[in-house]
XYZ file of C-alpha atoms in Angstrom:
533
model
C 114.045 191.547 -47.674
C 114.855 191.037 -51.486
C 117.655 188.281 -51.992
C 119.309 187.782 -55.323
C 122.833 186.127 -56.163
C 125.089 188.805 -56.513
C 124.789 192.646 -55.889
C 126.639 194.768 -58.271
C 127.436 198.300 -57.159
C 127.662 201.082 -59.810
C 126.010 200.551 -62.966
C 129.589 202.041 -65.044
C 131.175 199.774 -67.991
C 132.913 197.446 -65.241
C 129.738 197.284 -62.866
C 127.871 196.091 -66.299
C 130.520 194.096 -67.721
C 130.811 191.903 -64.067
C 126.638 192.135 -63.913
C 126.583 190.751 -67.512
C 128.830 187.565 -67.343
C 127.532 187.187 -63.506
C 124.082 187.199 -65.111
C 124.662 184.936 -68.023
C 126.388 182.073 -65.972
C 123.165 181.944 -64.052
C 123.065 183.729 -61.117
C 119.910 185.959 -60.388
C 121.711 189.736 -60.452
C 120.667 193.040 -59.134
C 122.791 196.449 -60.498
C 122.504 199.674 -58.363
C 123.630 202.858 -59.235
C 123.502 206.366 -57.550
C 122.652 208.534 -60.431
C 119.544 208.340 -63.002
C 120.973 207.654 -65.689
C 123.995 204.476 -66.846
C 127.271 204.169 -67.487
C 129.306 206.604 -65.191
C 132.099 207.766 -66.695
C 131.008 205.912 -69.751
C 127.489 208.074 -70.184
C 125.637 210.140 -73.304
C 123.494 212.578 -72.016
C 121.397 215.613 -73.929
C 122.462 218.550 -71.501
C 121.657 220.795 -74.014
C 118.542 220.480 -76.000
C 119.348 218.490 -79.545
C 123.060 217.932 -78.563
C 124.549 214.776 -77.572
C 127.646 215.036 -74.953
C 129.359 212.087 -73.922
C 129.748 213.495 -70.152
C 133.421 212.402 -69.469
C 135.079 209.481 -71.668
C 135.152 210.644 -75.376
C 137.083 207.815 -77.405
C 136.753 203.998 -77.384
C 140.270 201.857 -78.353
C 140.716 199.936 -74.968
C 137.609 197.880 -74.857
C 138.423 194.256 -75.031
C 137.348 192.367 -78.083
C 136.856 189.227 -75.949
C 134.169 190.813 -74.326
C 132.755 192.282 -77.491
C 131.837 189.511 -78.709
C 131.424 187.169 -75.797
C 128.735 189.471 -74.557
C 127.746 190.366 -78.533
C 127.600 194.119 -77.779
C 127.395 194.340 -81.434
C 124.172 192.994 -81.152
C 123.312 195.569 -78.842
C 123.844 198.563 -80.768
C 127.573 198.729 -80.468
C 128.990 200.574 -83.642
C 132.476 202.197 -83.459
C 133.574 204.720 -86.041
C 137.655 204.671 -86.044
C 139.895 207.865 -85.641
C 141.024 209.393 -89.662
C 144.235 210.612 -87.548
C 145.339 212.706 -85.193
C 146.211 216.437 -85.481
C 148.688 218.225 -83.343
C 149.141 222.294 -83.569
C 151.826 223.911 -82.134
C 151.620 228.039 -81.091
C 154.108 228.794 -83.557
C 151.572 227.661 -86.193
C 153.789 224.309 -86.709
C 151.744 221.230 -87.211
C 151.617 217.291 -87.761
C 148.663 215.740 -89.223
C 149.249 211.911 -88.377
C 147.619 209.065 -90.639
C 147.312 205.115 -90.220
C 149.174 204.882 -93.619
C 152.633 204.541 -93.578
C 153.767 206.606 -96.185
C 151.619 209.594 -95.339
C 152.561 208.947 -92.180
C 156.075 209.314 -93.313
C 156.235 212.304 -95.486
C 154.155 213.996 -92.688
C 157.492 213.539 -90.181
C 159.856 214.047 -92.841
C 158.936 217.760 -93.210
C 160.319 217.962 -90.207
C 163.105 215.762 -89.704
C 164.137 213.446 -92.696
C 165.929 211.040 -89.833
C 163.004 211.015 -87.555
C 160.869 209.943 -90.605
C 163.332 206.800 -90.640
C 162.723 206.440 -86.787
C 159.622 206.495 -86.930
C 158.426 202.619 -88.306
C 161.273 201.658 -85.574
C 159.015 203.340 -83.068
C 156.307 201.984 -83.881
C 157.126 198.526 -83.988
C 158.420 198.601 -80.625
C 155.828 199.927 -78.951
C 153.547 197.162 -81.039
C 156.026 194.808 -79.276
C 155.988 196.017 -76.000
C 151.914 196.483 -75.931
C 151.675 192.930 -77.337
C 153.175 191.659 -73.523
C 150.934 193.245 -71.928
C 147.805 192.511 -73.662
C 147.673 188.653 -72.876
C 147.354 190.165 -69.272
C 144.607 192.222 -69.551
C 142.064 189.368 -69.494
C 143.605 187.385 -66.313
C 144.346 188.340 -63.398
C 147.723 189.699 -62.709
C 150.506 187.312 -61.816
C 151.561 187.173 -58.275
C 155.743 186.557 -58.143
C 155.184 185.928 -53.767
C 152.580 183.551 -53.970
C 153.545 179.841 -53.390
C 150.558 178.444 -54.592
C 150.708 175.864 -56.942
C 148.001 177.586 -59.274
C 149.192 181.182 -58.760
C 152.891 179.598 -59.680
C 151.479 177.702 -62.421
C 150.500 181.359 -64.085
C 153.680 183.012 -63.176
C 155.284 180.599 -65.095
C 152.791 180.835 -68.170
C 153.897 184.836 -68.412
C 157.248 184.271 -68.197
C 157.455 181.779 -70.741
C 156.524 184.940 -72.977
C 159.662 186.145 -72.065
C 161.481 182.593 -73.032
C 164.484 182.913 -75.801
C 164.225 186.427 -75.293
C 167.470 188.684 -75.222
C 169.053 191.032 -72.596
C 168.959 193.970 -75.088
C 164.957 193.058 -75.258
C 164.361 192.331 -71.902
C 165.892 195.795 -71.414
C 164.272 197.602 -73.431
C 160.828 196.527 -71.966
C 162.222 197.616 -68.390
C 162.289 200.730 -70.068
C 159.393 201.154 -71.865
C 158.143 200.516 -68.359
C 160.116 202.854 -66.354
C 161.492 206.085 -68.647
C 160.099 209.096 -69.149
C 158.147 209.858 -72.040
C 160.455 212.371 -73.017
C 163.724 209.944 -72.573
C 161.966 207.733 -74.479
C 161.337 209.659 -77.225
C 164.971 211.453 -77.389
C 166.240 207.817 -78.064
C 164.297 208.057 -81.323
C 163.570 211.615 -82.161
C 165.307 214.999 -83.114
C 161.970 217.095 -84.070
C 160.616 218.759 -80.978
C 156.922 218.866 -82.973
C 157.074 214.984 -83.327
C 158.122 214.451 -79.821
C 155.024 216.638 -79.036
C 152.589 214.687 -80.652
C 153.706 211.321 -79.313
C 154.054 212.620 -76.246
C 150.617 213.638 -75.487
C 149.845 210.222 -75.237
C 151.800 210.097 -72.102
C 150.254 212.822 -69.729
C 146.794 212.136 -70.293
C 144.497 211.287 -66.788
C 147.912 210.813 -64.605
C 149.849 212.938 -62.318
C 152.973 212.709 -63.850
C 154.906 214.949 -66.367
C 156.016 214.113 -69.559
C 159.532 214.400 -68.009
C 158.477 211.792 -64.576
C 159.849 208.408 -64.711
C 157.369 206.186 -65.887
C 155.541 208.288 -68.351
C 156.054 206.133 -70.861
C 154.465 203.215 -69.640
C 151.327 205.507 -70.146
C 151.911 206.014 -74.014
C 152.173 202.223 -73.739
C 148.542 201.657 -72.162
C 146.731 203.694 -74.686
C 147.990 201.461 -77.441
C 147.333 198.478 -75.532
C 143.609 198.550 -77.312
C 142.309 198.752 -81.090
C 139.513 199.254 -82.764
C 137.658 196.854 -85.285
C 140.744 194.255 -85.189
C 143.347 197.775 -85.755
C 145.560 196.987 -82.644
C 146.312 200.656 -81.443
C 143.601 202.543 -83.468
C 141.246 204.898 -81.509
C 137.728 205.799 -82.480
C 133.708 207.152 -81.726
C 131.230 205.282 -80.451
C 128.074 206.117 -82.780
C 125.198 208.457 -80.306
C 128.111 208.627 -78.020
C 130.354 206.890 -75.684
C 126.580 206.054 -73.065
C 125.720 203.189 -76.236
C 128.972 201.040 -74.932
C 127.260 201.537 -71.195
C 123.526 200.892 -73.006
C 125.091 197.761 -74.769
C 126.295 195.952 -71.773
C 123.079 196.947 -69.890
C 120.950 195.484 -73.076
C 122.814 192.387 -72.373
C 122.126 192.373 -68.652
C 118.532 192.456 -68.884
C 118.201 190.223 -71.801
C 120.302 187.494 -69.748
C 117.733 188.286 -66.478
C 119.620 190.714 -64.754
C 117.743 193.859 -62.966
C 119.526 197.530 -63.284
C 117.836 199.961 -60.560
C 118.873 203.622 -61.048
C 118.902 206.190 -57.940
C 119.381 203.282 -56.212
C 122.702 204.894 -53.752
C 124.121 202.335 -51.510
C 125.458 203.003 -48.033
C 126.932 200.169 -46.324
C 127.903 196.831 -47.479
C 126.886 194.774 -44.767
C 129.160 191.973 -42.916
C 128.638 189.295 -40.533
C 131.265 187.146 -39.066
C 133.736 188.139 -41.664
C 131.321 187.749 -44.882
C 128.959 190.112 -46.754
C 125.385 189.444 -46.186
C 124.185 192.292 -48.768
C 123.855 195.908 -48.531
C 122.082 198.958 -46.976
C 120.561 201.161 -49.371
C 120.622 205.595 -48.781
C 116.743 204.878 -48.164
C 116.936 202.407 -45.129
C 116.546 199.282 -47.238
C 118.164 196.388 -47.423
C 118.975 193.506 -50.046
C 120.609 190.366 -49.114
C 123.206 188.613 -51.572
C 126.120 186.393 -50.557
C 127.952 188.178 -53.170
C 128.590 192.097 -53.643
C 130.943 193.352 -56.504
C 131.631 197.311 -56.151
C 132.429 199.193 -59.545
C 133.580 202.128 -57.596
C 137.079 203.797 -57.065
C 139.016 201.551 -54.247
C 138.567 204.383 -51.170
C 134.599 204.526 -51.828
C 134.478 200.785 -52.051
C 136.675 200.396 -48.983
C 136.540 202.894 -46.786
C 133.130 204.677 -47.413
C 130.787 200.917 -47.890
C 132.320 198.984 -44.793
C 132.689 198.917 -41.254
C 136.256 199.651 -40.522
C 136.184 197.590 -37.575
C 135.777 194.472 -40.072
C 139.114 194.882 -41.748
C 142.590 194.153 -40.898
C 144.529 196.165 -38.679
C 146.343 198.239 -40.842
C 144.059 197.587 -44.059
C 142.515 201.346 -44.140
C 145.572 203.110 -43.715
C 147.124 200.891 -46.996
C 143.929 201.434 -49.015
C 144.135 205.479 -47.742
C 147.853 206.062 -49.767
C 146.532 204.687 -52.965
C 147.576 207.395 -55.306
C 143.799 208.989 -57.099
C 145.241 212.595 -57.929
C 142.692 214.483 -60.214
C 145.009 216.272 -62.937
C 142.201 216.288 -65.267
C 139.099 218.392 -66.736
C 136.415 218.526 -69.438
C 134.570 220.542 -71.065
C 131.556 219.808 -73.508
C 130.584 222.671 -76.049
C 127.307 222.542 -78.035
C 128.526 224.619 -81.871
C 126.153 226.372 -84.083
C 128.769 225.243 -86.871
C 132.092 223.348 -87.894
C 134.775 225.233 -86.400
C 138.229 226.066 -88.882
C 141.932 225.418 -87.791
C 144.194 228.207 -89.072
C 146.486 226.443 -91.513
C 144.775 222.951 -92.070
C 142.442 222.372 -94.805
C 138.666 221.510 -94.349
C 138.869 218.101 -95.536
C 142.134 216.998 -93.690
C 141.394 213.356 -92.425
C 143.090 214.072 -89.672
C 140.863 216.687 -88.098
C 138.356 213.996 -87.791
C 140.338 212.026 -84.770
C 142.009 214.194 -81.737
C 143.169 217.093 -82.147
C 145.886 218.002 -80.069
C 146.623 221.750 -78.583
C 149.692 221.165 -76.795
C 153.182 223.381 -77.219
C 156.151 221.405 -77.133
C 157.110 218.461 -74.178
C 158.786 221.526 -72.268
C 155.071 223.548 -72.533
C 153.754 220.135 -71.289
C 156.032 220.120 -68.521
C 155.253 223.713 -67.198
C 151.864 222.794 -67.498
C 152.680 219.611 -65.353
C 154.810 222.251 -62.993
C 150.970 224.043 -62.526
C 149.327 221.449 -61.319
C 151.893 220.798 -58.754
C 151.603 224.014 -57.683
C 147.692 223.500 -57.445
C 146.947 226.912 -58.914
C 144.826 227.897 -61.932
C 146.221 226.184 -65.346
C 147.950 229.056 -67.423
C 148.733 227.058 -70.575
C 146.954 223.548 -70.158
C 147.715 220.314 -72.440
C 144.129 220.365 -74.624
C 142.779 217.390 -76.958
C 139.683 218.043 -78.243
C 137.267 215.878 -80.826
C 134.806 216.864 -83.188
C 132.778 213.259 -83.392
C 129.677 214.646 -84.734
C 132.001 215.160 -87.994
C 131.585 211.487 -88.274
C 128.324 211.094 -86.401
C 125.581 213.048 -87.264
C 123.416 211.734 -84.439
C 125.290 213.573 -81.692
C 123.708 217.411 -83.340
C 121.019 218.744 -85.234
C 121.645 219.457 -88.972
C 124.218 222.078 -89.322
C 125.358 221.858 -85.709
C 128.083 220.051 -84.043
C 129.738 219.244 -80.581
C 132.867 219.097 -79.369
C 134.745 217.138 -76.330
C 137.707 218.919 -74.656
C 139.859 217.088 -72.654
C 142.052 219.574 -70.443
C 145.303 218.404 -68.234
C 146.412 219.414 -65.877
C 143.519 220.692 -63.670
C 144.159 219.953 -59.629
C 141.412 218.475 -57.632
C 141.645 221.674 -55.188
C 143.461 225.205 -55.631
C 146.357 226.227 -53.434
C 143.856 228.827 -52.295
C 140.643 226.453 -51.786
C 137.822 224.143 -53.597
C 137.000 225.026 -56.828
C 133.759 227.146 -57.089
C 131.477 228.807 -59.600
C 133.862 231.516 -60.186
C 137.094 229.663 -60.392
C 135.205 227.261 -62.868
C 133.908 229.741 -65.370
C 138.003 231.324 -65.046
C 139.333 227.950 -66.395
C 136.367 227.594 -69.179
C 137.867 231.174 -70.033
C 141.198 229.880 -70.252
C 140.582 226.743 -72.231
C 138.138 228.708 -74.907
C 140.878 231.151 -75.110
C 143.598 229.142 -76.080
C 141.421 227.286 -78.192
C 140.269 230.648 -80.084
C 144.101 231.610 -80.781
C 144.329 228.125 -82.654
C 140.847 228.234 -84.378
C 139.855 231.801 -84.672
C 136.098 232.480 -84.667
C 135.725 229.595 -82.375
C 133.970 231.333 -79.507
C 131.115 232.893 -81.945
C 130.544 229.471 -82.646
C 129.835 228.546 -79.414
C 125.938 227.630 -78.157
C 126.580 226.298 -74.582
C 129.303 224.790 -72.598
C 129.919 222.327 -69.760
C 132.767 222.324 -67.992
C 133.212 219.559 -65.238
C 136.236 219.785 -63.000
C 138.115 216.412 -61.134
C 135.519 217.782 -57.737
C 132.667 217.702 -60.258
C 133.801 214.459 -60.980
C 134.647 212.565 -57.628
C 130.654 214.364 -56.747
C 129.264 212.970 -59.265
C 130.868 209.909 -60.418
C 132.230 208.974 -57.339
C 135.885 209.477 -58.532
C 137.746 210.315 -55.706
C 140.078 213.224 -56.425
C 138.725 213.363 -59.808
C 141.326 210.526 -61.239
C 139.904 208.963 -64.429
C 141.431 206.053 -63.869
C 140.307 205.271 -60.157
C 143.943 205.292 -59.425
C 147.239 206.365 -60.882
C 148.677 204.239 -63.377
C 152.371 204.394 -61.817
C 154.728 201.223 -61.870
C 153.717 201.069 -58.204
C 150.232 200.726 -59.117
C 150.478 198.347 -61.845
C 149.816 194.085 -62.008
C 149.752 192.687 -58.386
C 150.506 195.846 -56.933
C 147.161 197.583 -58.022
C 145.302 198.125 -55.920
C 147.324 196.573 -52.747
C 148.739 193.279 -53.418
C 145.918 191.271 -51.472
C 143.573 192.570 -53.344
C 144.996 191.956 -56.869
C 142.691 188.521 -57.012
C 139.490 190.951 -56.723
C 138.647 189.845 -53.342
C 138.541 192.031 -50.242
C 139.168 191.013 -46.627
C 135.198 190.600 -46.166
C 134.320 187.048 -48.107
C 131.818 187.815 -50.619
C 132.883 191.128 -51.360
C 134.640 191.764 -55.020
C 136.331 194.688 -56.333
C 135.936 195.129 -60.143
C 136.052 198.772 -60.707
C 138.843 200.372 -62.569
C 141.176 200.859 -59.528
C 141.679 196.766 -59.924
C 144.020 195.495 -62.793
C 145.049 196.054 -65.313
C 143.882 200.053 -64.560
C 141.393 202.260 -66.379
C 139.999 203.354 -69.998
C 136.693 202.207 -70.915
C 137.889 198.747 -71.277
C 135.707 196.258 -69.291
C 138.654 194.158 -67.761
C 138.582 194.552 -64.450
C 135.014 194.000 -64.663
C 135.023 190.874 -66.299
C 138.119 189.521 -64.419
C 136.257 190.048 -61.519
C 132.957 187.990 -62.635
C 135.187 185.316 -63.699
C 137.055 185.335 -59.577
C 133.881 184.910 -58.465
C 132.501 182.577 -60.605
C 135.806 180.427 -59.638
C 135.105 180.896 -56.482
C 131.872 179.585 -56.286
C 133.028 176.957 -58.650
C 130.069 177.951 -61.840
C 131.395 177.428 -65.167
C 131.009 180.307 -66.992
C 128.889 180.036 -70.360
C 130.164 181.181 -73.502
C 128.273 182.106 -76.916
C 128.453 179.887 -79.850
């Protein structure tokens, strides 16, 4: 039987991110992942001959810069291209072009609504505020306000000193950033219903709320809890896709003596007298490790890898009401050429970022009303991206590809599981509504991919098709997420870490949990970590 150090399940961002600082503080590392190819939800794959698709994440902002350059991804062929803007179309033909320059920014509202134009820097630097708090937290793991230790009290007390001198009014409004809906949010700032739109978008995206749900808003808050190339809240492309973050952290991995073994499925992670002795692999093998971090959604690393009859009465059930509702879908189109937006020039910088097809926050909200209803979307929330605009490695010359984004899609229909049929009815649906926005659109079309949240619990392992392995509702969040004993990483089997994206602080392609994770178990074992120069 093989033995290494540690056993990392899943090779996505997290399951690479853990592997990588596991692997560089010394330990002898094994990765094993399911499918033949890296990177999960985090993967770049040629599906159709010449064209690049990144499969299911599209846009990098929320990967940590700490582990940029602690694990010098750079290095290792990391090259981000930021977002020129963002463009939001409305069916009336209304439309806001957004820009990271202020005063473009501003004349762009104004046509709309002079007031909400002064609003708008107001907006914005709350937001800033409120997403500073909670980035200090996304590198630690979350505080714990039951725990009597004297450590865990030691960093309750280091986050609340963030809070120190701080007034009611502010402490306020961060209860509300937290708990509001997106749309009462936005009506404390806002009179223009297209501005409202576009900021709002932010707020539905992956999560099985409304725009109208209490708190939405925290969701607007966690996509601009990121940056790109020191731009705290800027999105942007990953040049040859969003599989070269997944490639860089697997570069680093082998280069620091780790071992990545693809079609490599585990089935059991194994237990004796209360503590992992390795795992079972789909082929009968086995590989012993005293330590076994799973990158996969909570329920497959709970209830699918162990032995119920190992865990605390009571344990499954808990891990069983985590909230993983699939509300989203994707489809990737190969284009024989650049499509046109009725209305917006050629050269608009904004058309090179997301572009947003989306109605007004009522439209989202019927939308939202849809996929409560689990029946076929009628008017779906689309943001679609263009990155081989900016990157010409992702088409041949003359050729492009496009990433749609589609909310809200239910994990089943009221009248059964989705099947060939009902997908090809929702592709017609989304090319549809994006043809009445950008005529000509569908003649322009070479092939399509469209993956719904079953394609993507089969085969990513994402149960109910939730792109964040778990809701990101205030009763998922910091020591609640997944279950409070489990908000240190461990599990009730010693040995056995959690650092996939149900763990805090939550999904995005942003490393975190992975690296929060390695860092447990490096504590654990008591190993210093190493750090670069």
């Amino acid at each position: 039987m093989e033995r290494f150090d540690a056993i990392i399940i899943g090779a996505g961002h997290n399951g690479l991110t853990a592997a990588a600082y596991l692997a560089r503080a010394g330990l002898r590392v094994v990765v094993l992942e399911k499918n033949p190819y890296l990177g999960g939800a985090a993967s770049s794959r040629e599906i159709e001959p010449g064209f690049i698709y990144s499969s299911c994440s599209y846009a990098l902002s929320l990967l940590r810069p700490e582990i940029i350059r602690d694990l010098d991804l750079a290095r290792h062929g990391l090259v981000t291209i930021p977002f020129g803007g963002s463009l939001t179309l409305l069916p009336d033909g209304r439309h806001l072009a957004s820009s990271s320059h202020a005063d473009i920014m501003r004349r762009e509202i104004a046509r709309y609504s002079p007031r909400d134009a002064d609003a708008y820097p107001r907006f914005a630097r709350d937001m800033k505020e409120q997403a500073d708090l909670i980035r200090p937290l996304m590198m630690q793991p979350p505080p714990d306000p039951a725990s009597l230790s004297l450590t865990r009290l030691g960093e309750g007390t280091s986050h609340l000193r963030r809070f120190a001198g701080t007034s009611s009014a502010a402490l306020a409004d961060t209860v509300r950033f937290w708990t509001l809906s997106a749309k009462d949010l936005l009506d404390r700032y806002f009179e223009s219903d297209v501005v409202k739109a576009h900021l709002a978008a932010s707020a539905v995206i992956g999560t099985g709320l409304g725009p109208m749900s209490p708190g939405s808003a925290y969701i607007m808050l966690h996509h601009r809890a990121g940056g790109i190339d020191g731009a705290r809240g800027a999105w942007g492309y990953v040049r040859g896709g969003m599989g070269t973050v997944s490639r860089a952290l697997a570069a680093c991995v082998i280069e620091e003596g780790g071992d990545i073994r693809l079609e490599s499925p585990v089935d059991e992670v194994k237990a004796s007298s209360g503590k992992t002795t390795g795992v079972v692999l789909a082929d009968g093998s086995e590989i012993s490790a005293g330590v076994v971090l799973s990158g996969l959604e909570l329920k497959q690393s709970i209830l699918s890898l162990l032995d119920w009859k190992v865990l605390p009465k009571g344990f499954t059930e808990r891990v069983a009401r985590f909230k993983t509702r699939g509300s989203s879908a994707k489809l990737n189109i190969a284009l024989n050429g650049l499509p046109e937006f009725a209305g917006i020039d050629g050269d608009c910088a904004a058309l090179e970022g997301d572009i947003r097809l989306c109605g007004t926050v009522a439209d989202m909200e019927r939308a939202y009303d849809d996929w409560k209803e689990r029946v076929m979307p009628r008017d779906p929330y689309i943001e679609m991206v263009l990155p081989s605009r900016l990157d010409p490695t992702l088409a041949p010359p003359g050729k492009h590809v496009a990433s749609v984004f589609v909310q809200y899609v239910p994990d089943s229909l009221i009248d059964g599981s989705w099947t060939d049929a009902k997908r090809a009815q929702l592709q017609e649906v989304v090319l549809d509504k994006i043809e009445r926005h950008t005529p000509g659109f569908r003649k322009l079309v070479r092939h399509v991919e469209t993956r719904t949240p079953a394609d993507l619990e089969a085969e990513i392992g994402m149960t109910q098709g939730n792109i964040f392995h778990g809701e990101l509702t205030l009763d998922q969040l910091l020591f609640n997420r997944p279950l409070p004993e489990l908000s240190r990483y461990r599990t009730p089997v010693r040995g056995y870490y959690l650092c996939g994206s149900s763990m805090h602080p939550g999904g995005g392609v942003m490393g975190a949990p992975g690296a929060v994770a390695a860092a447990q178990v490096l504590r654990d074992a008591g190993v210093r970590p190493r750090r670069r120069p």
